[in-house]
PDB file of C-alpha atoms in Angstrom:
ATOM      1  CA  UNK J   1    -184.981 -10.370  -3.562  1.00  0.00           C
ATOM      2  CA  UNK J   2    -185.445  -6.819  -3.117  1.00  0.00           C
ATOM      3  CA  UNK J   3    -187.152  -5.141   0.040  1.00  0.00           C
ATOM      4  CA  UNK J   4    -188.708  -2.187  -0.506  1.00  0.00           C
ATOM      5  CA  UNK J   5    -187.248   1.063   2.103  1.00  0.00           C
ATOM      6  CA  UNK J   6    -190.447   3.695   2.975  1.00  0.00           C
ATOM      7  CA  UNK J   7    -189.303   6.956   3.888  1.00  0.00           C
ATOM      8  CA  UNK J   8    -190.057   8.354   7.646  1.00  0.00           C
ATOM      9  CA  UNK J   9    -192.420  10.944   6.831  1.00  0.00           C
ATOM     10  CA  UNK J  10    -194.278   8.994   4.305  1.00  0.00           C
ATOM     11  CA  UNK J  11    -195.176   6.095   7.014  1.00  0.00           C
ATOM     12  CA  UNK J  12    -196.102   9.149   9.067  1.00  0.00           C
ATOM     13  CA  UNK J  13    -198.807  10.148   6.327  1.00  0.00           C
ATOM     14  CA  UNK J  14    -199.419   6.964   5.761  1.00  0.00           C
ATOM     15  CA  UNK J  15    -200.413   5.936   9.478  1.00  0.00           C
ATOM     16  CA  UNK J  16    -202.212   9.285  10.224  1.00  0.00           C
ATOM     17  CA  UNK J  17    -204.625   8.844   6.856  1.00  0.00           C
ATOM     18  CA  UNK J  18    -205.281   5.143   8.371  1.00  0.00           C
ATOM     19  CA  UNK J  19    -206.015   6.237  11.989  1.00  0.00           C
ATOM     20  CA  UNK J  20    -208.083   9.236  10.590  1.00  0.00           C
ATOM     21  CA  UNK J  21    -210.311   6.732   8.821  1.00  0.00           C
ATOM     22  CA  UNK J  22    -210.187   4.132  11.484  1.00  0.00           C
ATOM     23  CA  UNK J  23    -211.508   6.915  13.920  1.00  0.00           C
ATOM     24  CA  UNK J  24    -214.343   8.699  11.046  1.00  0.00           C
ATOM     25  CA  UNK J  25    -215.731   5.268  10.059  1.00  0.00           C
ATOM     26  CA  UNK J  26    -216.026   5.265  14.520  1.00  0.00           C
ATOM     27  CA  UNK J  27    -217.676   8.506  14.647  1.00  0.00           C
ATOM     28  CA  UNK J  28    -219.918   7.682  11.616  1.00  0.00           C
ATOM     29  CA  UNK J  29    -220.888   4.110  13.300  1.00  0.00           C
ATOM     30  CA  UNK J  30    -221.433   5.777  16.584  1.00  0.00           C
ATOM     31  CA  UNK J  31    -223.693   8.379  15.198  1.00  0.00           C
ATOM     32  CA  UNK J  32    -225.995   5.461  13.248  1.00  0.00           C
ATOM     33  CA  UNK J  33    -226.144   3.577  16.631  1.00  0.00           C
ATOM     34  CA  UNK J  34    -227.163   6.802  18.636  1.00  0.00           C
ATOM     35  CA  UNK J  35    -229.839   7.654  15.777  1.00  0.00           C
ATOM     36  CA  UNK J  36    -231.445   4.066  15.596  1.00  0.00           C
ATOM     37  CA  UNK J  37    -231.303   3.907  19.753  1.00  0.00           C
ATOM     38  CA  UNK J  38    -233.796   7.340  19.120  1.00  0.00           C
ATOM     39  CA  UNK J  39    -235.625   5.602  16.859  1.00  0.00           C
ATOM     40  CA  UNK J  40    -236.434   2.297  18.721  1.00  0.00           C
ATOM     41  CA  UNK J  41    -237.116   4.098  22.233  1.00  0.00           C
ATOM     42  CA  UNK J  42    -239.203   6.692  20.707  1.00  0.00           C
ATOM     43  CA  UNK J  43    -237.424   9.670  21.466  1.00  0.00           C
ATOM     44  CA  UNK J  44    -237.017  10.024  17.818  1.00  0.00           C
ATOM     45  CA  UNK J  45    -240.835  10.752  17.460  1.00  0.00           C
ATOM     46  CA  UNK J  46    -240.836  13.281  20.858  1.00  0.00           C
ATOM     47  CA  UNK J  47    -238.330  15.320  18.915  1.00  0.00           C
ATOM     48  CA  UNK J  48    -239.618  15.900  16.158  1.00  0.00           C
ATOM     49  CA  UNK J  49    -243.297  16.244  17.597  1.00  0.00           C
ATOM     50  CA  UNK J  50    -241.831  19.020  20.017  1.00  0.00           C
ATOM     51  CA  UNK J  51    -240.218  20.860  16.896  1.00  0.00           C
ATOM     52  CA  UNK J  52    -243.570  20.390  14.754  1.00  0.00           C
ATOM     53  CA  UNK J  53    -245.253  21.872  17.815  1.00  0.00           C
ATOM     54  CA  UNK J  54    -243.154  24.345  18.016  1.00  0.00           C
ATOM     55  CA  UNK J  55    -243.079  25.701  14.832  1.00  0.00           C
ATOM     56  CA  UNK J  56    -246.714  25.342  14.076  1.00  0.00           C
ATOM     57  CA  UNK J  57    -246.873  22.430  12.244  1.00  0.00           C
ATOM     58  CA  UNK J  58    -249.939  19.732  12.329  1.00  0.00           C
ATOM     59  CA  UNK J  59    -253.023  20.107  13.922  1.00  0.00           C
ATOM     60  CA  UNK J  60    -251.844  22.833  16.286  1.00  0.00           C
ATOM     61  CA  UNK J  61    -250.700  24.712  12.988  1.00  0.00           C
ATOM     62  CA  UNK J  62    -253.719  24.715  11.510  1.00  0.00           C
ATOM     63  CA  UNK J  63    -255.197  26.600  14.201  1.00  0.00           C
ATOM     64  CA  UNK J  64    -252.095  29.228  14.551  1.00  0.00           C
ATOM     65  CA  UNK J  65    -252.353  29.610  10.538  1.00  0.00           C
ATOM     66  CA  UNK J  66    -256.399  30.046  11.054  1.00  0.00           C
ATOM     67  CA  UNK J  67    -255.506  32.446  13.752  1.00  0.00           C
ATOM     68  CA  UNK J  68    -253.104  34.439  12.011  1.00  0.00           C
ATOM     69  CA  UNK J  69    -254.653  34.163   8.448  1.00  0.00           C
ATOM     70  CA  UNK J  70    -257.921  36.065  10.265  1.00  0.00           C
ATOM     71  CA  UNK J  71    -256.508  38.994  12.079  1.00  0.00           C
ATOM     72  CA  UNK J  72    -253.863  38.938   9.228  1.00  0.00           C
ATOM     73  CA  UNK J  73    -257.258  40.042   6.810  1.00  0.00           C
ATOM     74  CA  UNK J  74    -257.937  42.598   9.548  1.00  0.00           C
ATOM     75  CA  UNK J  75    -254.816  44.440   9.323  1.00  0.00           C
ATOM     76  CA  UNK J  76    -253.214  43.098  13.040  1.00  0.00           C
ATOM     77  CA  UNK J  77    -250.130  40.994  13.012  1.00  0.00           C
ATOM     78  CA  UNK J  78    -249.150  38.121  15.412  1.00  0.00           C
ATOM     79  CA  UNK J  79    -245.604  38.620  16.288  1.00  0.00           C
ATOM     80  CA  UNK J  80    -242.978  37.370  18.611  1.00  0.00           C
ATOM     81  CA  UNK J  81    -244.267  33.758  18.358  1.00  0.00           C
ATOM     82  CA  UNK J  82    -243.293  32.016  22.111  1.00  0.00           C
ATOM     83  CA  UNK J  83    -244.520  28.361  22.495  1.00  0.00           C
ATOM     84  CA  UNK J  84    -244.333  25.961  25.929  1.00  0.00           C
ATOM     85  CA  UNK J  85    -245.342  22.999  26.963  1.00  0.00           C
ATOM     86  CA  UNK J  86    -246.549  22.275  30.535  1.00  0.00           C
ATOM     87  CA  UNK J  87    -245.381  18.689  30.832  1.00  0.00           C
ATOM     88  CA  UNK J  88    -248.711  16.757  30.429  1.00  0.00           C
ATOM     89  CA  UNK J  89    -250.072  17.256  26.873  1.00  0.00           C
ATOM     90  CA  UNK J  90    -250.797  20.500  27.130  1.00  0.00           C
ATOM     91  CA  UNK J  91    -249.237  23.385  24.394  1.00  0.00           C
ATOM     92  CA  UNK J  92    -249.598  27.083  24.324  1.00  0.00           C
ATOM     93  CA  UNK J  93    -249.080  29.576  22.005  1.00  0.00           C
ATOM     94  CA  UNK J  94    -248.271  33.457  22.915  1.00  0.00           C
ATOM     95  CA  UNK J  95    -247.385  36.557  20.534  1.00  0.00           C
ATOM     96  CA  UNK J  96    -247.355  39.826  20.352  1.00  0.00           C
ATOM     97  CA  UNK J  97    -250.347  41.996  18.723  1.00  0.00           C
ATOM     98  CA  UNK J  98    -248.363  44.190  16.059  1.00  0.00           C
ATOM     99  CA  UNK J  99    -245.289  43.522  17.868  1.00  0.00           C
ATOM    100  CA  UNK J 100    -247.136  45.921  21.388  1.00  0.00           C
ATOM    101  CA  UNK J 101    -246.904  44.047  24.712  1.00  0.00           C
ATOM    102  CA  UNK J 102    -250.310  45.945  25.377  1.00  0.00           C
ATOM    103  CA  UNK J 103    -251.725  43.441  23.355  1.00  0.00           C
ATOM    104  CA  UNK J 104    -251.352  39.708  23.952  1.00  0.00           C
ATOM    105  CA  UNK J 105    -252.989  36.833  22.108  1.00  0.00           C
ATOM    106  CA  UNK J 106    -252.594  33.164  23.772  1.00  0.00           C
ATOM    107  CA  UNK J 107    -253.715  29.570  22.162  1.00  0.00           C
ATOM    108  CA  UNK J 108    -253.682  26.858  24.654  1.00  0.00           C
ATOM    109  CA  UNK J 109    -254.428  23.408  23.148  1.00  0.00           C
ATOM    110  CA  UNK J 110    -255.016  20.663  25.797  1.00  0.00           C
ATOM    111  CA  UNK J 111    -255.838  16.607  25.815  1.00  0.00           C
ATOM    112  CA  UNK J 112    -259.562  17.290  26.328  1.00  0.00           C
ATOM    113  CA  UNK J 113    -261.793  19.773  27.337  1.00  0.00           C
ATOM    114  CA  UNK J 114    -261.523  18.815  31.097  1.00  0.00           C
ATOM    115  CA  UNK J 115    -258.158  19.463  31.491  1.00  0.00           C
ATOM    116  CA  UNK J 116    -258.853  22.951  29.498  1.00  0.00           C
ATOM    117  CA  UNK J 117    -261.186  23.595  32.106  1.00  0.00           C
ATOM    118  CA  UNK J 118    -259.220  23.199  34.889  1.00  0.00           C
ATOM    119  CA  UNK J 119    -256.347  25.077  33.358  1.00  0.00           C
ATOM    120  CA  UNK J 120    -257.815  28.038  32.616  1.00  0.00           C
ATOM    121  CA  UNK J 121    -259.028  28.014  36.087  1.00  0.00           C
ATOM    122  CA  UNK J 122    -255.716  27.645  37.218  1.00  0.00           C
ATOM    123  CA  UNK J 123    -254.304  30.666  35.411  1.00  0.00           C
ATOM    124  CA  UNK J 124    -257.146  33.211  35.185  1.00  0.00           C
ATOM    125  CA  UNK J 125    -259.452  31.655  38.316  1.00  0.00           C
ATOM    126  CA  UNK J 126    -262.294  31.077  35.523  1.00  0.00           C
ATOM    127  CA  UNK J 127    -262.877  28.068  34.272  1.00  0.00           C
ATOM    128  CA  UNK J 128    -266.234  28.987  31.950  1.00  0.00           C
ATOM    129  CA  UNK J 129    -266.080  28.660  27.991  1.00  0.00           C
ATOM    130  CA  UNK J 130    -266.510  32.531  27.540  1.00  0.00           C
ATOM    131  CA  UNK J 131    -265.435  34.950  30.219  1.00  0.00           C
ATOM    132  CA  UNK J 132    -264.151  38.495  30.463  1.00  0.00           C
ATOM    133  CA  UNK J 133    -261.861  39.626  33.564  1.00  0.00           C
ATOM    134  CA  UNK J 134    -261.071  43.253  33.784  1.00  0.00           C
ATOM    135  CA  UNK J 135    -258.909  45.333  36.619  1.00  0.00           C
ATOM    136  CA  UNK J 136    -257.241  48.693  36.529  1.00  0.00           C
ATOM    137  CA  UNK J 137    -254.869  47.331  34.439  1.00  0.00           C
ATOM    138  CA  UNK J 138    -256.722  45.843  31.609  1.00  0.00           C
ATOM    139  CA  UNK J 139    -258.820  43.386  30.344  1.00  0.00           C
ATOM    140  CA  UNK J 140    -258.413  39.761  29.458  1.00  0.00           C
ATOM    141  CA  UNK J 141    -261.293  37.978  27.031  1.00  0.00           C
ATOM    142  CA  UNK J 142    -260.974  34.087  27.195  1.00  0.00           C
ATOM    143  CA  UNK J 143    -263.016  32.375  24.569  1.00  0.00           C
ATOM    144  CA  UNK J 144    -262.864  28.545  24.475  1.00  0.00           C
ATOM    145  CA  UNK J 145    -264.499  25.219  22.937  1.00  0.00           C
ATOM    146  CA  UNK J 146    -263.845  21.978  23.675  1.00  0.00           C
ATOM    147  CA  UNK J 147    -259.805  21.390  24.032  1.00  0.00           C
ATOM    148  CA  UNK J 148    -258.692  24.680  23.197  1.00  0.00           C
ATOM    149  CA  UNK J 149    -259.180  28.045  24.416  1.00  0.00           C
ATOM    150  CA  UNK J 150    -257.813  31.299  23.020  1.00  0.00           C
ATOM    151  CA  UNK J 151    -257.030  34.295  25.111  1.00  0.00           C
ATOM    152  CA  UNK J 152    -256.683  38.224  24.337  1.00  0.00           C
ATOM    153  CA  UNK J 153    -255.308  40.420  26.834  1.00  0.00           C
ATOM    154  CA  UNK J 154    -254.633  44.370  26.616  1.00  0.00           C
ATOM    155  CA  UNK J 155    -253.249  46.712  28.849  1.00  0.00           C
ATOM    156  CA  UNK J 156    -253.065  50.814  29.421  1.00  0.00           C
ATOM    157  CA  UNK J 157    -255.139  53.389  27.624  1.00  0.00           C
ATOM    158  CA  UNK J 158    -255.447  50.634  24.419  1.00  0.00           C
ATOM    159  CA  UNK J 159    -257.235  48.163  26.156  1.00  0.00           C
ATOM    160  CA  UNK J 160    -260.249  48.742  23.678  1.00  0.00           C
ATOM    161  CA  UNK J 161    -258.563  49.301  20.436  1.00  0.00           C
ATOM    162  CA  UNK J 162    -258.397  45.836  18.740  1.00  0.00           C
ATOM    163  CA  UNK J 163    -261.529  43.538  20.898  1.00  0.00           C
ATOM    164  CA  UNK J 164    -263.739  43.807  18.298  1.00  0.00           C
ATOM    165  CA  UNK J 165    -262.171  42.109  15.678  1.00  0.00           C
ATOM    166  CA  UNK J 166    -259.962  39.872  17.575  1.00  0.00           C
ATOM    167  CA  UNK J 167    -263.013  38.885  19.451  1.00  0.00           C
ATOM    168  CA  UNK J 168    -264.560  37.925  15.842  1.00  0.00           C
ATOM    169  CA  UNK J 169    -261.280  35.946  14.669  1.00  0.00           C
ATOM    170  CA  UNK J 170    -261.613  34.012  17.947  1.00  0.00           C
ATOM    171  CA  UNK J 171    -265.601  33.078  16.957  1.00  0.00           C
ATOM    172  CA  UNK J 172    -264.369  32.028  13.467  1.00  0.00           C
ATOM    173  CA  UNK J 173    -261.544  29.630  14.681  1.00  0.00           C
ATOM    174  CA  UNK J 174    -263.338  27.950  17.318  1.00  0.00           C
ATOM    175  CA  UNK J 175    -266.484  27.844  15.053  1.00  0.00           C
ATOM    176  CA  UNK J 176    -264.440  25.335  12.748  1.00  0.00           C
ATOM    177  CA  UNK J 177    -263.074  23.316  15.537  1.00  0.00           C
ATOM    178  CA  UNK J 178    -264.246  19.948  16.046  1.00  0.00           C
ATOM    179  CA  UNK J 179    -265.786  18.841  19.490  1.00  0.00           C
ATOM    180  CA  UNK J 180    -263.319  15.813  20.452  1.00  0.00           C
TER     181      UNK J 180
END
């Protein structure tokens, strides 16, 4: 009978290749387990809702594409896209008007108009559908319907320069929304 020798370094190779695969098929198994216990909780969905909000995808979207698609055909660009949630359903939407912090444009989507209501109050002390606030700073226009509300804000010397057709973009947006 004949017994076969191995060689030192090959049951080295050997060993490490079958501990290397021991510990992927581990790391593959734990990853599957950690995915489906997303999945089953839900946390899956809140994910992926957050990054659709987030990058203006779904109903939101349509409004920040409406948005951007009519001051687009005006000449003004929406830049520096920042998005936040406040904790209880409600999104906003900030950028930049041609890239100049003299000239903000905010979407705030909430649950219901209600809550809109409130929350506008809460941030600008107005709480009516259409309102204008001016200091010697600037001027903020809020125009709202129903759940959402959109916001223009400009500062300095400029604080007249784009109102008019922002102002219009705003009508056309809110015009298509649908009272919920």
């Amino acid at each position: 009978m004949r017994v076969a020798k191995w060689n030192g370094k090959r049951n080295i190779v050997i060993g490490g290749l079958v501990i290397l695969s021991v510990t992927s098929l581990g790391a593959c198994s734990a990853s599957s387990v950690e995915q489906e216990r997303k999945l089953y909780n839900g946390e899956a969905t809140t994910e992926g809702n957050f990054r659709a909000k987030q990058q203006g995808h779904g109903l939101n979207g349509a409004l920040v594409k409406e948005l951007t698609t009519g001051l687009s055909d005006r000449g003004l660009k929406l830049m520096h896209n920042m998005f936040e949630e406040d904790g209880q359903g409600g999104v906003s939407y900030m950028f930049l008007l041609n890239g100049s912090a003299r000239h903000i444009v905010k979407m705030h989507v909430y649950p219901d108009a209600s809550v809109r209501s409130a929350q506008m109050e809460n941030m600008y002390g107005e709480p009516q559908e259409n309102s204008v606030l001016e200091n010697a700073l600037g001027r903020t226009t809020i125009r709202s319907k129903g759940h959402v509300s959109l916001v223009y804000s400009s500062f300095g010397g400029e604080k007249d320069k784009y109102e008019q057709d922002v102002l219009q973009v705003f009508e056309q947006v809110l015009h298509q929304l649908r009272e919920y």
